[in-house]
Coordinates of C-alpha atoms in Angstrom, one line a residue:
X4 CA 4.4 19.7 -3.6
X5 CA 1.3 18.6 -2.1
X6 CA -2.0 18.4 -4.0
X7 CA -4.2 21.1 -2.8
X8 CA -8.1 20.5 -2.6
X9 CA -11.0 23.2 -3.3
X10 CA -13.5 22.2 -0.1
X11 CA -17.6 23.2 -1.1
X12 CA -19.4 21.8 1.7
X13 CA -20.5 23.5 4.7
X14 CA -17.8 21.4 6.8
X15 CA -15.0 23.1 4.5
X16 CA -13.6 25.2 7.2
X17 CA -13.3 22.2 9.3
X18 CA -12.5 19.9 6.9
X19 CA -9.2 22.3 5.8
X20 CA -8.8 23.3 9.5
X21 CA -8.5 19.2 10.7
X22 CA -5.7 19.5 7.6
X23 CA -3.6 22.3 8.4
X24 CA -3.1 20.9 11.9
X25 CA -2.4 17.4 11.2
X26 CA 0.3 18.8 8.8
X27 CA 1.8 21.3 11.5
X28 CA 2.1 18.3 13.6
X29 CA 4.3 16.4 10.4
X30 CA 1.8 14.2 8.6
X31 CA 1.6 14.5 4.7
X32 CA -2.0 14.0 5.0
X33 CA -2.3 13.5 1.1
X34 CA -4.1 10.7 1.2
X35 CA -6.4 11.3 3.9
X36 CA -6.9 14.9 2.6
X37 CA -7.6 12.9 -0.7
X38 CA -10.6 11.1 0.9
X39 CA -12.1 14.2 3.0
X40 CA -12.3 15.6 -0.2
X41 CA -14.3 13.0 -1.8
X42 CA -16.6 13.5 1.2
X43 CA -16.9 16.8 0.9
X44 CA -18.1 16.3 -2.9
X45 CA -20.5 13.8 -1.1
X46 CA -21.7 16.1 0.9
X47 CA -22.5 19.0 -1.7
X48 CA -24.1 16.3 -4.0
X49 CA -26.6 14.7 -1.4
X50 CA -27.5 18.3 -0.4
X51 CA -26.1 18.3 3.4
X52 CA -26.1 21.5 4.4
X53 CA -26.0 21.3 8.8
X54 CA -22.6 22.9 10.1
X55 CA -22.5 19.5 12.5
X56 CA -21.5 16.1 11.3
X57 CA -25.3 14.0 11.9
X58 CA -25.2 10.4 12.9
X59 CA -27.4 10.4 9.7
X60 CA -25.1 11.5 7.6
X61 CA -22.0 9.1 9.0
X62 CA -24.8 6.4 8.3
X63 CA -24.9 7.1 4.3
X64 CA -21.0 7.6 3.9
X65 CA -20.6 4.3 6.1
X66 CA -22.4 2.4 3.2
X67 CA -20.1 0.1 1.6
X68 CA -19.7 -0.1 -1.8
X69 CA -19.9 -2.7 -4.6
X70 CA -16.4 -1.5 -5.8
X71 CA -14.7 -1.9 -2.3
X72 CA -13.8 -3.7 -0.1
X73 CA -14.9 -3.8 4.0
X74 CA -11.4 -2.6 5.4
X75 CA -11.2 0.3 2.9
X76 CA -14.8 1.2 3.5
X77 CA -13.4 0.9 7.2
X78 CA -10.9 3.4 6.2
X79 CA -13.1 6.1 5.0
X80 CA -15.0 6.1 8.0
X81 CA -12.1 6.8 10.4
X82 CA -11.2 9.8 8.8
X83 CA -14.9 11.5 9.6
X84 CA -14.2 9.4 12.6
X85 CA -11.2 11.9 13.0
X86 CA -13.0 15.4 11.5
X87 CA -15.5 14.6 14.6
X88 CA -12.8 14.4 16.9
X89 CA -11.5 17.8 15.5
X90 CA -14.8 19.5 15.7
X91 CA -15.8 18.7 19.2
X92 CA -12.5 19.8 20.2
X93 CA -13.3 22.9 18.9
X94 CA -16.7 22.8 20.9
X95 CA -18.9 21.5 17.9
X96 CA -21.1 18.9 19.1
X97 CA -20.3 15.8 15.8
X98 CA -21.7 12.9 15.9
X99 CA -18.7 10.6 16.4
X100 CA -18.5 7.2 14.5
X101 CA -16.9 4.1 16.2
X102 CA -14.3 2.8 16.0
X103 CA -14.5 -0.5 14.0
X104 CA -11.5 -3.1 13.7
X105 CA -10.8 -4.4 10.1
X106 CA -12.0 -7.8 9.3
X107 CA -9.8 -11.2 10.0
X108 CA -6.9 -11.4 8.7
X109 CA -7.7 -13.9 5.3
X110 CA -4.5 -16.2 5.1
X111 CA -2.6 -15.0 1.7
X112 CA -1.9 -16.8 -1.1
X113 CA 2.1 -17.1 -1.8
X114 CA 3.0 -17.1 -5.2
X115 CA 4.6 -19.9 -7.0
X116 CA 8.0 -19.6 -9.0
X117 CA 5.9 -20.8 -12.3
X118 CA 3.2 -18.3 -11.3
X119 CA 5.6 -14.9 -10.6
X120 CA 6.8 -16.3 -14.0
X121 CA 3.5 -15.9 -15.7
X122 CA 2.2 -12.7 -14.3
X123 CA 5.6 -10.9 -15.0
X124 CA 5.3 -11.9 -18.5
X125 CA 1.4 -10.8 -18.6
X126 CA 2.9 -7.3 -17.2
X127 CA 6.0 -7.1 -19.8
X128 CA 3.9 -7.7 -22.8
X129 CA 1.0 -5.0 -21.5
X130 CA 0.5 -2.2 -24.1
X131 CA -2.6 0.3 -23.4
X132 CA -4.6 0.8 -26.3
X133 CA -4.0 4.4 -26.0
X134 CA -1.1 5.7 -27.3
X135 CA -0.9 9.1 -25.0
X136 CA -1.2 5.9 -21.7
X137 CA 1.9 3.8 -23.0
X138 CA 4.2 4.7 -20.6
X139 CA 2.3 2.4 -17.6
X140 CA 3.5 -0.4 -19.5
X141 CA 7.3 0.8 -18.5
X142 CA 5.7 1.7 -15.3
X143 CA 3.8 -1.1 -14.6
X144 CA 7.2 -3.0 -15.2
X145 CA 8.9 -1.7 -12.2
X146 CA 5.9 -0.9 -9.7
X147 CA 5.5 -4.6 -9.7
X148 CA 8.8 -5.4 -9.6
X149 CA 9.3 -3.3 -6.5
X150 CA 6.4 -5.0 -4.4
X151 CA 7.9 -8.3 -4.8
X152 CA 11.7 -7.7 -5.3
X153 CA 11.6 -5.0 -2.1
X154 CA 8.6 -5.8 -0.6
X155 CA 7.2 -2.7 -0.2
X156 CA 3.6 -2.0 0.9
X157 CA 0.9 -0.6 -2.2
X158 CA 0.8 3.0 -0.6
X159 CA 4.6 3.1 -0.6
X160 CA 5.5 2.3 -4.3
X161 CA 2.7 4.6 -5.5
X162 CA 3.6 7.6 -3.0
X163 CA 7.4 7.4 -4.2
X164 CA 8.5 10.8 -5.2
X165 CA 12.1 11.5 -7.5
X166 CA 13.8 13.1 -4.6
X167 CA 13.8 10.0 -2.7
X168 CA 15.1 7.8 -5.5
X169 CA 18.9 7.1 -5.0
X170 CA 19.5 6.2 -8.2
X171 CA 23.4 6.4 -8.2
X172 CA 23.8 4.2 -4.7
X173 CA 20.3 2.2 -5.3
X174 CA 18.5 3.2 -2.4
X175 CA 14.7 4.2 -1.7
X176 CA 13.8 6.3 1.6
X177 CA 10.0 5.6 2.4
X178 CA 8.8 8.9 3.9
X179 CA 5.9 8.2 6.5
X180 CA 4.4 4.9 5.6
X181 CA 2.6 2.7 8.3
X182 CA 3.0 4.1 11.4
X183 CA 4.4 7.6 10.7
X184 CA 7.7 5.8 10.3
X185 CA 10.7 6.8 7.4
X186 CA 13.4 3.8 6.5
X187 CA 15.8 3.6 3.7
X188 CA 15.2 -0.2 1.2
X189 CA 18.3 -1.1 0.0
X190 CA 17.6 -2.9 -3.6
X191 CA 19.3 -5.7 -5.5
X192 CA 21.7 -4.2 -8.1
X193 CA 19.5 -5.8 -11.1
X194 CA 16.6 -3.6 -9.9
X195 CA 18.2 -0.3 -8.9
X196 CA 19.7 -0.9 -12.9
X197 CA 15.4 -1.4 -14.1
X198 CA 15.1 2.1 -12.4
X199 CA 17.8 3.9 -13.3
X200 CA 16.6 2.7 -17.1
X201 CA 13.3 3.6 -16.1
X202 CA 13.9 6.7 -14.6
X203 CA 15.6 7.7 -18.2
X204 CA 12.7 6.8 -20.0
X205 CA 10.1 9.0 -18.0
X206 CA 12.4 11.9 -17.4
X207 CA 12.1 12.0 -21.2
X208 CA 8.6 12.1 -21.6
X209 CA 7.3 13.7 -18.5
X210 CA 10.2 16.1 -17.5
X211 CA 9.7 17.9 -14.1
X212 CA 7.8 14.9 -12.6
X213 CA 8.2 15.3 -9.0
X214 CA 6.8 11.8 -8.6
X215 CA 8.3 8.5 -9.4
X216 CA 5.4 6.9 -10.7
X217 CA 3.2 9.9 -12.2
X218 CA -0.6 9.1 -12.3
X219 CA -2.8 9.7 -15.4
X220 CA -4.0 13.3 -13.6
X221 CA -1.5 15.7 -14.1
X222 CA 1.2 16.5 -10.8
X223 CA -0.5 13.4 -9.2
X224 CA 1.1 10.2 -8.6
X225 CA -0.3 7.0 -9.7
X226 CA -3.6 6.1 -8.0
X227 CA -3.7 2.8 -5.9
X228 CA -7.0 2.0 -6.4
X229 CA -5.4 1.9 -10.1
X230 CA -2.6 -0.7 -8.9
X231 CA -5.3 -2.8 -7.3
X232 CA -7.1 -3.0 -10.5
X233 CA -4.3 -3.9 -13.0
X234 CA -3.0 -6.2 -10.4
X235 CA -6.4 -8.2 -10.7
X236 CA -6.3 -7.7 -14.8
X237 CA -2.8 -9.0 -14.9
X238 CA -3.2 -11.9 -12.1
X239 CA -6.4 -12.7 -14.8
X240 CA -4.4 -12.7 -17.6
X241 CA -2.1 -15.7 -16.4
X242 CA -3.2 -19.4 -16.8
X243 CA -3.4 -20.1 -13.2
X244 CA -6.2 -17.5 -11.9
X245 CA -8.8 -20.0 -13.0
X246 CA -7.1 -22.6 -11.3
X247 CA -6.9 -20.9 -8.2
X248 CA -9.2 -21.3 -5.3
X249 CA -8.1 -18.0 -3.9
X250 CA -7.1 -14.8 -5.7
X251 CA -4.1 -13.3 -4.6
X252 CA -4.0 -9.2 -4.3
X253 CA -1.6 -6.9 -4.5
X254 CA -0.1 -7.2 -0.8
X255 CA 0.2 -10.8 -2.0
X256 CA 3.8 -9.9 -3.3
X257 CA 5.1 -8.5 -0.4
X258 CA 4.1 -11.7 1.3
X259 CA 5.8 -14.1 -1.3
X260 CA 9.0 -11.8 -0.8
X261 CA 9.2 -12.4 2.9
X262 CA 7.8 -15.9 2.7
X263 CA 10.9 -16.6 -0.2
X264 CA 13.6 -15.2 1.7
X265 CA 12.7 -16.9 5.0
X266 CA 12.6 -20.1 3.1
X267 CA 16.1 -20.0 1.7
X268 CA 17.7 -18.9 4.7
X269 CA 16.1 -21.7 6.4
X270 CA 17.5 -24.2 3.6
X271 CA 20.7 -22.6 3.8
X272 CA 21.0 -22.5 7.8
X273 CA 21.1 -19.0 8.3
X274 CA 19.9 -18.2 11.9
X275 CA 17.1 -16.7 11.4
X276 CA 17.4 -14.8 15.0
X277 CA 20.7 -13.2 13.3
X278 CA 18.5 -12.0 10.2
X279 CA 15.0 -11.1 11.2
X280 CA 15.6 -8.1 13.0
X281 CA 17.0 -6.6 9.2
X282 CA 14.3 -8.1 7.6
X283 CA 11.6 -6.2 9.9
X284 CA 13.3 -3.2 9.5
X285 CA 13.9 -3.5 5.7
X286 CA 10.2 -4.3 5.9
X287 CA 9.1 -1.2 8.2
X288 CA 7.7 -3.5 10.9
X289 CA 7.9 -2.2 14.4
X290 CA 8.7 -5.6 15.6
X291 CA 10.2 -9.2 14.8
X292 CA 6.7 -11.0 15.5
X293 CA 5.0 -9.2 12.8
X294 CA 7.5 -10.7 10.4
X295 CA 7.3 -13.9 11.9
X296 CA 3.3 -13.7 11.5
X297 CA 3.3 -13.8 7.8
X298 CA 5.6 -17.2 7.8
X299 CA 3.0 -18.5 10.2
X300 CA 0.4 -18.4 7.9
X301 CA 1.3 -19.8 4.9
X302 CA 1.6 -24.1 4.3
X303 CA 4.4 -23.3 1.6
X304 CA 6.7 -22.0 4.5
X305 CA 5.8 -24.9 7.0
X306 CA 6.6 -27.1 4.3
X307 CA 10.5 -25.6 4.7
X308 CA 9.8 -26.0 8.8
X309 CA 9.2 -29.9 8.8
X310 CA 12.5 -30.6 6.5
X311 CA 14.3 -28.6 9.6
X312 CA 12.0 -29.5 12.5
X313 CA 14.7 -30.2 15.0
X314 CA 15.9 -26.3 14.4
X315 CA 12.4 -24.6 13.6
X316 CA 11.1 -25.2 17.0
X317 CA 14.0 -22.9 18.4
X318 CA 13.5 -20.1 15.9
X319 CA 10.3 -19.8 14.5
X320 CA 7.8 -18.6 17.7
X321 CA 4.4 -18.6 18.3
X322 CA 3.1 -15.6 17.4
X323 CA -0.8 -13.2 17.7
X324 CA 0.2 -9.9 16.5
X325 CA -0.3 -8.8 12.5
X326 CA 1.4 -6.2 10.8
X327 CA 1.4 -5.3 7.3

């Protein structure tokens, strides 16, 4: 069931209008519909009141916040970017924002054996101080697990509803993630068990959840902006985030998965050729060279590629494009 918003402003009509078609062409549009809704509040609370979208007014949403960060303030901005379209389609002369590509790609730290150690302890032994919020620590258990053990993107673990949980064969179907694209993860039998236990749990104290991972506002699922910030409270919480030149996020985990499992099919002589088509599509990447991208970048995986330099020269290619 989706989340339906009340629109105020005096784009409301073209704000719910850019929605309903979007949808009747397939997307979910949650998110985004999310976002056009915290506009629209914007909107009402700075007194905007034209039926147009003003370069003036693209100017003040387009200021990026101290709580976020340029890409997601990027984001936000390509949505109005997208009411514009809709409105001058419609013959409404918006002003349209450009387009504006996401900063360099940062190279990502890979997580250490000792240091997944540490920050799944720091998540196993989190208790809210609230007793009506203790079930995020059963949560948190197995929304972390799933970024590292599947490596699944943030949106996709948060976005997971119960209908597309097989529990009894172990097998998640991501609906529209990056991409419009659906693909089933197949997971390891240890963490199908954690969320079949899990599952148990919740269905106990929030029966009728329609999502996997229920958010603190009731019928929503858990925020991400929420997973970003335990993620940095956690990743705080371990000995090694002083120690660490660069702070790993979230996405991090997903990186460390396909970094890992590169590594020991290297040290095991597995063609890679043979594997990395499944591990792209396991991954939800349209192609093998936006795998292959994410070993590039890391020292930790070249470390594996000089102890088998006579065979990584044939499999590991030069590669440009990024995926997440």
């Amino acid at each position: 069931m989706k989340k339906t918003y009340v629109y105020r402003s005096s784009l409301a009509p073209y704000i719910e209008g850019l929605i309903c078609q979007k949808r009747a062409d397939g997307f979910l549009y949650e998110y985004e519909a999310y976002i056009l809704k915290t506009f629209d509040d914007f909107c009402v609370d700075n007194g905007f009141r034209d039926t147009v979208i003003t370069r003036e007014l693209v100017m003040k949403w387009a200021v990026q916040r101290e709580t976020e960060g340029i890409n997601y303030r990027n984001q936000r901005v390509s949505f109005i970017r997208q009411l514009s379209l809709y409105m001058n389609s419609l013959g409404i002369n918006s002003y349209i924002p450009r387009q504006t590509a996401s900063t360099v790609t940062t190279i990502p730290h890979i997580l250490s054996t000792e240091e997944l150690k540490s920050l799944y302890h720091v998540i196993d032994s989190y208790l809210p101080d609230k007793e009506k919020w203790q079930r995020f620590s059963i949560e948190y258990q197995v929304i972390f697990r799933l970024y590292y053990c599947c490596g699944l993107r943030l949106a996709e673990v948060c976005n997971l509803k119960v209908k597309d949980v097989n529990l009894e064969d172990g097998i998640l179907k991501i609906v529209q993630s990056k991409g419009n694209k659906d693909r089933l993860v197949y997971m390891a039998d240890d963490v199908a068990d954690l969320c079949r236990n899990y599952h148990k749990r919740m269905v106990s104290l929030l029966p009728g959840s329609e999502w996997f991972f229920p958010g603190r506002v009731q019928g929503q699922p858990i925020r991400k902006t929420s997973m970003y910030k335990k993620f940095k409270q956690f990743w705080n919480m371990t000995p090694f985030a002083d120690a660490c030149d660069k702070a790993p996020t979230i996405h991090a985990l997903r990186h460390t998965f396909v970094v890992n499992r590169m590594n020991e099919w290297m040290l095991e002589g597995t063609s890679l050729n043979t594997m990395m088509p499944y591990l792209s599509r396991y991954l939800g990447h349209s192609s093998v060279e936006g795998t292959f991208y994410y070993y590039h970048q890391v020292d930790k995986a070249f470390q594996i590629v000089r102890k088998k330099d006579s065979l990584s020269g044939r499999v590991i290619p030069e590669v440009v494009p990024y995926e997440e």
